[in-house]
Short mmCIF file of N, CA and C in Angstrom, two decimals:
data_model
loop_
_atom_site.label_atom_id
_atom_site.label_comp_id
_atom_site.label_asym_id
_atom_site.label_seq_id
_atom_site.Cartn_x
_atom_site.Cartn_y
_atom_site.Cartn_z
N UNK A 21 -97.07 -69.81 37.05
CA UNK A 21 -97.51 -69.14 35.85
C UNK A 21 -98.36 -70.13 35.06
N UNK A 22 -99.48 -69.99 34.25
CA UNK A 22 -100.45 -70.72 33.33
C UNK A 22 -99.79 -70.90 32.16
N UNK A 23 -99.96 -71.63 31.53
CA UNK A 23 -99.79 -72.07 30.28
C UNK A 23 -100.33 -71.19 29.36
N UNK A 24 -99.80 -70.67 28.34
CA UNK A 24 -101.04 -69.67 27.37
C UNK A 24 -100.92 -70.05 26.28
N UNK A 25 -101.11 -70.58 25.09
CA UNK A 25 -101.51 -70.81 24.01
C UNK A 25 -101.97 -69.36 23.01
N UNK A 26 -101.19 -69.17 22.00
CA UNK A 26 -101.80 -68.33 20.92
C UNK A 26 -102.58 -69.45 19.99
N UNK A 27 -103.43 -68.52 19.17
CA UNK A 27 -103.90 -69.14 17.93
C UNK A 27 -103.69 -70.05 16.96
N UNK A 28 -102.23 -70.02 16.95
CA UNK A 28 -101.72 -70.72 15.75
C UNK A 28 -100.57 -71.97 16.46
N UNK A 29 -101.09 -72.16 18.05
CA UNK A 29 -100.26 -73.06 18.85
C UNK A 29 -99.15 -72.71 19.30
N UNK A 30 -98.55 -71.51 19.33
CA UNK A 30 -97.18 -71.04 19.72
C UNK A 30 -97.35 -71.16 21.39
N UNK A 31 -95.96 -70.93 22.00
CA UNK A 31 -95.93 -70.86 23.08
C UNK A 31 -95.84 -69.52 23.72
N UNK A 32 -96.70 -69.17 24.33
CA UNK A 32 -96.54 -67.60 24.94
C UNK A 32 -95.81 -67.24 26.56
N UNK A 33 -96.13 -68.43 27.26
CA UNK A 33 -95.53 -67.86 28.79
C UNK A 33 -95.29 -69.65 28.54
N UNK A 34 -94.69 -70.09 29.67
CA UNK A 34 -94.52 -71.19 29.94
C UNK A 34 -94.97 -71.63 31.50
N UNK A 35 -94.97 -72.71 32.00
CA UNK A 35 -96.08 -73.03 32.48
C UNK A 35 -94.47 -72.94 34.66
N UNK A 36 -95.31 -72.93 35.56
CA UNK A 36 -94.71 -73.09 36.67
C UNK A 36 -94.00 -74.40 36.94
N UNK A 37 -92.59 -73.49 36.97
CA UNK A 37 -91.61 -74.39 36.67
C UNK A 37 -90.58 -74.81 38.25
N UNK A 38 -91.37 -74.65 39.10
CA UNK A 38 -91.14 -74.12 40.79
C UNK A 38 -90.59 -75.53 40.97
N UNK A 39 -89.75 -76.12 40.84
CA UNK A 39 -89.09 -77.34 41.53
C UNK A 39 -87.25 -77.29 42.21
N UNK A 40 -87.00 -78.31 42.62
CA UNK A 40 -85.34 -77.43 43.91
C UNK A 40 -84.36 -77.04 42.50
N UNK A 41 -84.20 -75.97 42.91
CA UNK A 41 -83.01 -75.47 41.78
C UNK A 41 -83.39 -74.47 40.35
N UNK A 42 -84.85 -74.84 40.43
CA UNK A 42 -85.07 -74.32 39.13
C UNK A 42 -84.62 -72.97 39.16
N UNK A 43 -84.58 -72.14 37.78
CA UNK A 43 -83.67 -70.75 37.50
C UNK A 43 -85.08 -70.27 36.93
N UNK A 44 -85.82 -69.02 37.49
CA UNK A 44 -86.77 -67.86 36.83
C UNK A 44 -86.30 -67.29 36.07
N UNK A 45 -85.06 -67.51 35.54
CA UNK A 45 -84.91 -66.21 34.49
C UNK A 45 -84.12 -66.57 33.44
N UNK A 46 -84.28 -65.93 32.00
CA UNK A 46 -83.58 -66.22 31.09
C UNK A 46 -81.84 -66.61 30.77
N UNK A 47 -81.99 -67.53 30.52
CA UNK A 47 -80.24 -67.98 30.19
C UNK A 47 -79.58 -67.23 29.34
N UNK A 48 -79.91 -66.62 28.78
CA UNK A 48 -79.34 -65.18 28.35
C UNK A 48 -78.89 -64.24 28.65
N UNK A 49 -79.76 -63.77 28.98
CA UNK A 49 -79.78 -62.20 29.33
C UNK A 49 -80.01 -61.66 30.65
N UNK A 50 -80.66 -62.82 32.12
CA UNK A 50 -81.13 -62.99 33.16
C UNK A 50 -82.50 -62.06 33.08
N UNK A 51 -82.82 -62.14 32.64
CA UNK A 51 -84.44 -61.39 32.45
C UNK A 51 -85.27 -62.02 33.31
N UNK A 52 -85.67 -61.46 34.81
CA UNK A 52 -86.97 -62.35 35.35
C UNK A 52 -88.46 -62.45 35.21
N UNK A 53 -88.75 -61.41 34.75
CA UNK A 53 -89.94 -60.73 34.29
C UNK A 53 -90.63 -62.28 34.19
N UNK A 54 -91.83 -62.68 34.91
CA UNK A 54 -92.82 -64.28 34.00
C UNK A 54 -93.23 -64.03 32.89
N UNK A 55 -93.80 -62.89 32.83
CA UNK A 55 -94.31 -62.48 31.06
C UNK A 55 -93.87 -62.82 30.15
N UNK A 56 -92.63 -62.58 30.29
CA UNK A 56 -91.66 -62.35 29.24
C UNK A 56 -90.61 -63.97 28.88
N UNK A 57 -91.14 -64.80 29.65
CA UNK A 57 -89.98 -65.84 29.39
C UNK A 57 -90.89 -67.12 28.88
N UNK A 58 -90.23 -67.64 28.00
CA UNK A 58 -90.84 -68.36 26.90
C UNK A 58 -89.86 -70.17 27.22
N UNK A 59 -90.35 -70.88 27.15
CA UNK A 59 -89.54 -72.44 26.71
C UNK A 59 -88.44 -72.39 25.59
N UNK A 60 -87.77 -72.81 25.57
CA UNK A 60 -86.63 -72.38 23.99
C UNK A 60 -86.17 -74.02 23.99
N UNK A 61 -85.81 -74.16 22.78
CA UNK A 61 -84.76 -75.47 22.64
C UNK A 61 -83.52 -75.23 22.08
N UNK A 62 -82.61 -75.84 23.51
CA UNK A 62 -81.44 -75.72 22.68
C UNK A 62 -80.65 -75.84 21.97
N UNK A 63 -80.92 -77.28 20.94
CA UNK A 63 -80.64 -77.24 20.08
C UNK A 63 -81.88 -77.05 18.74
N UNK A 64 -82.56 -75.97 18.97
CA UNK A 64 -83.17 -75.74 18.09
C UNK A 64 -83.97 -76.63 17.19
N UNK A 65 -84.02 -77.73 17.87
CA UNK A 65 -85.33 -78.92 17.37
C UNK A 65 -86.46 -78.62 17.83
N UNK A 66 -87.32 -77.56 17.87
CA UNK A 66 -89.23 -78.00 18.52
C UNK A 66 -89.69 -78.53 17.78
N UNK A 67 -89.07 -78.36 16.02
CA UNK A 67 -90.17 -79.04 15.11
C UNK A 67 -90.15 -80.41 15.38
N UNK A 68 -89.44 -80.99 16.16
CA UNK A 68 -89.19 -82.36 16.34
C UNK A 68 -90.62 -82.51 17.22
N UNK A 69 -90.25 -81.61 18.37
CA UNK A 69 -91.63 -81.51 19.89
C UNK A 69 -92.88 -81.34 19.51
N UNK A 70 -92.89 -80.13 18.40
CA UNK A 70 -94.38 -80.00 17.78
C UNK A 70 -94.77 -81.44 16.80
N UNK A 71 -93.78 -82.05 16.45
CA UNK A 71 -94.66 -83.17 15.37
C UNK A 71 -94.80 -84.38 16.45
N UNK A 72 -94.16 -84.57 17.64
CA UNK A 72 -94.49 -86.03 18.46
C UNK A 72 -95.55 -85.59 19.33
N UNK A 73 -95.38 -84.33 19.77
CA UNK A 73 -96.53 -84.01 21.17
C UNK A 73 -98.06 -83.08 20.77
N UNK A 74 -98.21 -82.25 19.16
CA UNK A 74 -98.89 -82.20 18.30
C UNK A 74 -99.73 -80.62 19.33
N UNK A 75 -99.17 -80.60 20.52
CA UNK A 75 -99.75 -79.55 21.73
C UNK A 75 -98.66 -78.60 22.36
N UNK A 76 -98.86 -77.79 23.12
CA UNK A 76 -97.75 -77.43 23.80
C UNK A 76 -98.18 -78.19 25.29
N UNK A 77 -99.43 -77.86 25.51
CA UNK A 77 -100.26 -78.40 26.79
C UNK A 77 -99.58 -79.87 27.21
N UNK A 78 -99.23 -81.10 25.85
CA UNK A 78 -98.66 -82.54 25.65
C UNK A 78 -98.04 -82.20 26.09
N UNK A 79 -96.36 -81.18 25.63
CA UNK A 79 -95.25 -81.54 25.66
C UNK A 79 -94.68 -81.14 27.21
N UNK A 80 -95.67 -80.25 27.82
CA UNK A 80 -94.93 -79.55 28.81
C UNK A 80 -95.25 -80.87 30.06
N UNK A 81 -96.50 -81.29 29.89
CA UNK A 81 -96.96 -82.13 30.76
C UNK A 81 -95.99 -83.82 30.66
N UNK A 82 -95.21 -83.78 29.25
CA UNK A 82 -93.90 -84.38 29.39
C UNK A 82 -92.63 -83.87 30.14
N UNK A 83 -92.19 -82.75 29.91
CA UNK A 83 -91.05 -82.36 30.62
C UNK A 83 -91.46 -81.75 31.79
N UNK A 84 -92.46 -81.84 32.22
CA UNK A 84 -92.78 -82.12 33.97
C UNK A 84 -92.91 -83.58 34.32
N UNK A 85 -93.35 -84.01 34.05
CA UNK A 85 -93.11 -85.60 34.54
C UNK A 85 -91.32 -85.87 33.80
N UNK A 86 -90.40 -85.32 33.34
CA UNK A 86 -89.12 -85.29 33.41
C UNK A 86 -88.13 -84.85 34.28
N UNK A 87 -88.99 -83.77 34.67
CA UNK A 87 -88.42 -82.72 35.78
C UNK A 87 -87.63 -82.08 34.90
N UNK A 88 -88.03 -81.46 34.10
CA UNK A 88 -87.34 -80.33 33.17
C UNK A 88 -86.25 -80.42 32.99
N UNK A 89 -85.71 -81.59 31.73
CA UNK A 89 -84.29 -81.67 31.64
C UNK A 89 -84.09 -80.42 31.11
N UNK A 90 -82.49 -80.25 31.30
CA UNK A 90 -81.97 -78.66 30.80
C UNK A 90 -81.00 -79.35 29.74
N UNK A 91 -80.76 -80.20 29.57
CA UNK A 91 -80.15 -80.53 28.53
C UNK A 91 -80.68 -80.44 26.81
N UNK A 92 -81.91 -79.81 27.10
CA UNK A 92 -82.48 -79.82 25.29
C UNK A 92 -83.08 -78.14 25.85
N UNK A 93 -83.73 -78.09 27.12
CA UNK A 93 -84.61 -77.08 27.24
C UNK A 93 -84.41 -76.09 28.23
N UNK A 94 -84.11 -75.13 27.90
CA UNK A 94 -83.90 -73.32 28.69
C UNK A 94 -85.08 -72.58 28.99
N UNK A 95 -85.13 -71.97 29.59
CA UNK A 95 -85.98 -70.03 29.49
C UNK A 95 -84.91 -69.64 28.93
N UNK A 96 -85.72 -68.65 27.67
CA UNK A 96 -85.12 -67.54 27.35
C UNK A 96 -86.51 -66.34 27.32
N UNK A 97 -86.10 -65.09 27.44
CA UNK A 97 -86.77 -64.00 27.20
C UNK A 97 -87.58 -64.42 25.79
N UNK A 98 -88.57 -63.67 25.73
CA UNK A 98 -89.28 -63.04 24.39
C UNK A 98 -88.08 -62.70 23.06
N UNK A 99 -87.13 -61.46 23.67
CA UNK A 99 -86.14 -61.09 23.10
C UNK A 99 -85.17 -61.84 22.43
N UNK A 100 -84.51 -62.66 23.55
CA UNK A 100 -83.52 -63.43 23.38
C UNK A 100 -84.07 -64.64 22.28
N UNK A 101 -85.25 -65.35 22.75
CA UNK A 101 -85.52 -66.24 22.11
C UNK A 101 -85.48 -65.72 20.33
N UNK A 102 -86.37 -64.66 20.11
CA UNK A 102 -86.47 -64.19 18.92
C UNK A 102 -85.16 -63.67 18.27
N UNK A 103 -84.00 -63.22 19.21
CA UNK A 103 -83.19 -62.99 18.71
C UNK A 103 -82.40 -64.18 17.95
N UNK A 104 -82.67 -65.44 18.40
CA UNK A 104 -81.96 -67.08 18.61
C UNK A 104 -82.72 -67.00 17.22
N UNK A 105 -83.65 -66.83 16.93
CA UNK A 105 -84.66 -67.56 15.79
C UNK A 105 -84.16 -66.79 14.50
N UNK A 106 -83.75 -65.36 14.44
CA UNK A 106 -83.69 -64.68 13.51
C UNK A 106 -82.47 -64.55 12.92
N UNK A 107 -81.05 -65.10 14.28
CA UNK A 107 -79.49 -64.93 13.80
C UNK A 107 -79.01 -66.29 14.23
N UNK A 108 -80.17 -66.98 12.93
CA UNK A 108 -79.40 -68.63 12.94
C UNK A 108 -78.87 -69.51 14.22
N UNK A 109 -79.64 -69.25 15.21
CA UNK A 109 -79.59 -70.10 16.19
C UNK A 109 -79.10 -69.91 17.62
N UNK A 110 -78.36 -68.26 17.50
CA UNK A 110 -77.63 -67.80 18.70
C UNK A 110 -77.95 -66.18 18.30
N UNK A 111 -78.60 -66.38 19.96
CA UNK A 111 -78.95 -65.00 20.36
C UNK A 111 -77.66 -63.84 20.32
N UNK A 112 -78.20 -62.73 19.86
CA UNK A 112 -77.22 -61.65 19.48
C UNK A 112 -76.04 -61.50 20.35
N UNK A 113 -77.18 -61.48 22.07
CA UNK A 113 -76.38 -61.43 23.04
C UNK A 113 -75.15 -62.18 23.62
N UNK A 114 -75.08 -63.80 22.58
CA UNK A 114 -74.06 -64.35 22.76
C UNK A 114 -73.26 -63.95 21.90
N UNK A 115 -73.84 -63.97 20.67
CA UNK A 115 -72.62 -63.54 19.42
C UNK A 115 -71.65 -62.34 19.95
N UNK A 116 -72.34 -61.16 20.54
CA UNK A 116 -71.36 -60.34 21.22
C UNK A 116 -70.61 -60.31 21.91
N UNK A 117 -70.65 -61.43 22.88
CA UNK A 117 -69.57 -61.67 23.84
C UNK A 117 -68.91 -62.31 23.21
N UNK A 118 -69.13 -63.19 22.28
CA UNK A 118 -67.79 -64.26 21.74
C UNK A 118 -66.75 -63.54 21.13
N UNK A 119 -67.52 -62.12 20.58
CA UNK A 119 -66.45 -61.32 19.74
C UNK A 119 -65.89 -60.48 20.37
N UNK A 120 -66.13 -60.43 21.69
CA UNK A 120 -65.42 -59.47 22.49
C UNK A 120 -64.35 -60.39 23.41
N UNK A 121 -64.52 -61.49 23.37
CA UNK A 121 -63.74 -62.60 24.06
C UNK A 121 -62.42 -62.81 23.23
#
């Protein structure tokens, strides 16, 4: 998949992530769709990524020469991600299972 860039520097698709083990689909929700799956951080620091790497084009071309730690960085969906952004840090879809747990 290409890298896509919006206007205002956001991340729109994320870039081919084809190495042994890697997971196509959202840690959420398992969504495989490429369209639809975005870079996420998991602990919710990018503003950290956007102020050292100033690109998305920088940062990814860092966590490929990392080999994509999963320890800061997931796929999540479009959905999921936005859901993460809007209910303080955890996607709806987790909050629901915790309360059903």
């Amino acid at each position: 998949m290409s890298l896509i860039q919006n206007d205002r520097g956001g991340i729109t698709h994320v870039p081919d992530r084809s190495h042994p083990g890697a997971d196509q689909r959202c840690a959420c929700c398992g969504e495989a769709e490429e369209a639809f799956l975005q870079l996420d951080h998991v602990e919710n620091d990018g503003h950290l990524d956007r102020k050292a790497h100033k690109t998305s084009a920088k940062l990814f071309a860092v966590l490929k020469r990392l080999g994509w730690p999963r320890d800061r960085y997931q796929l999540l969906c479009a959905n999921c991600n936005f859901g993460k952004l809007m209910n303080g840090g955890v996607c709806p879809h987790q909050q629901r299972e915790a309360a059903c747990a």
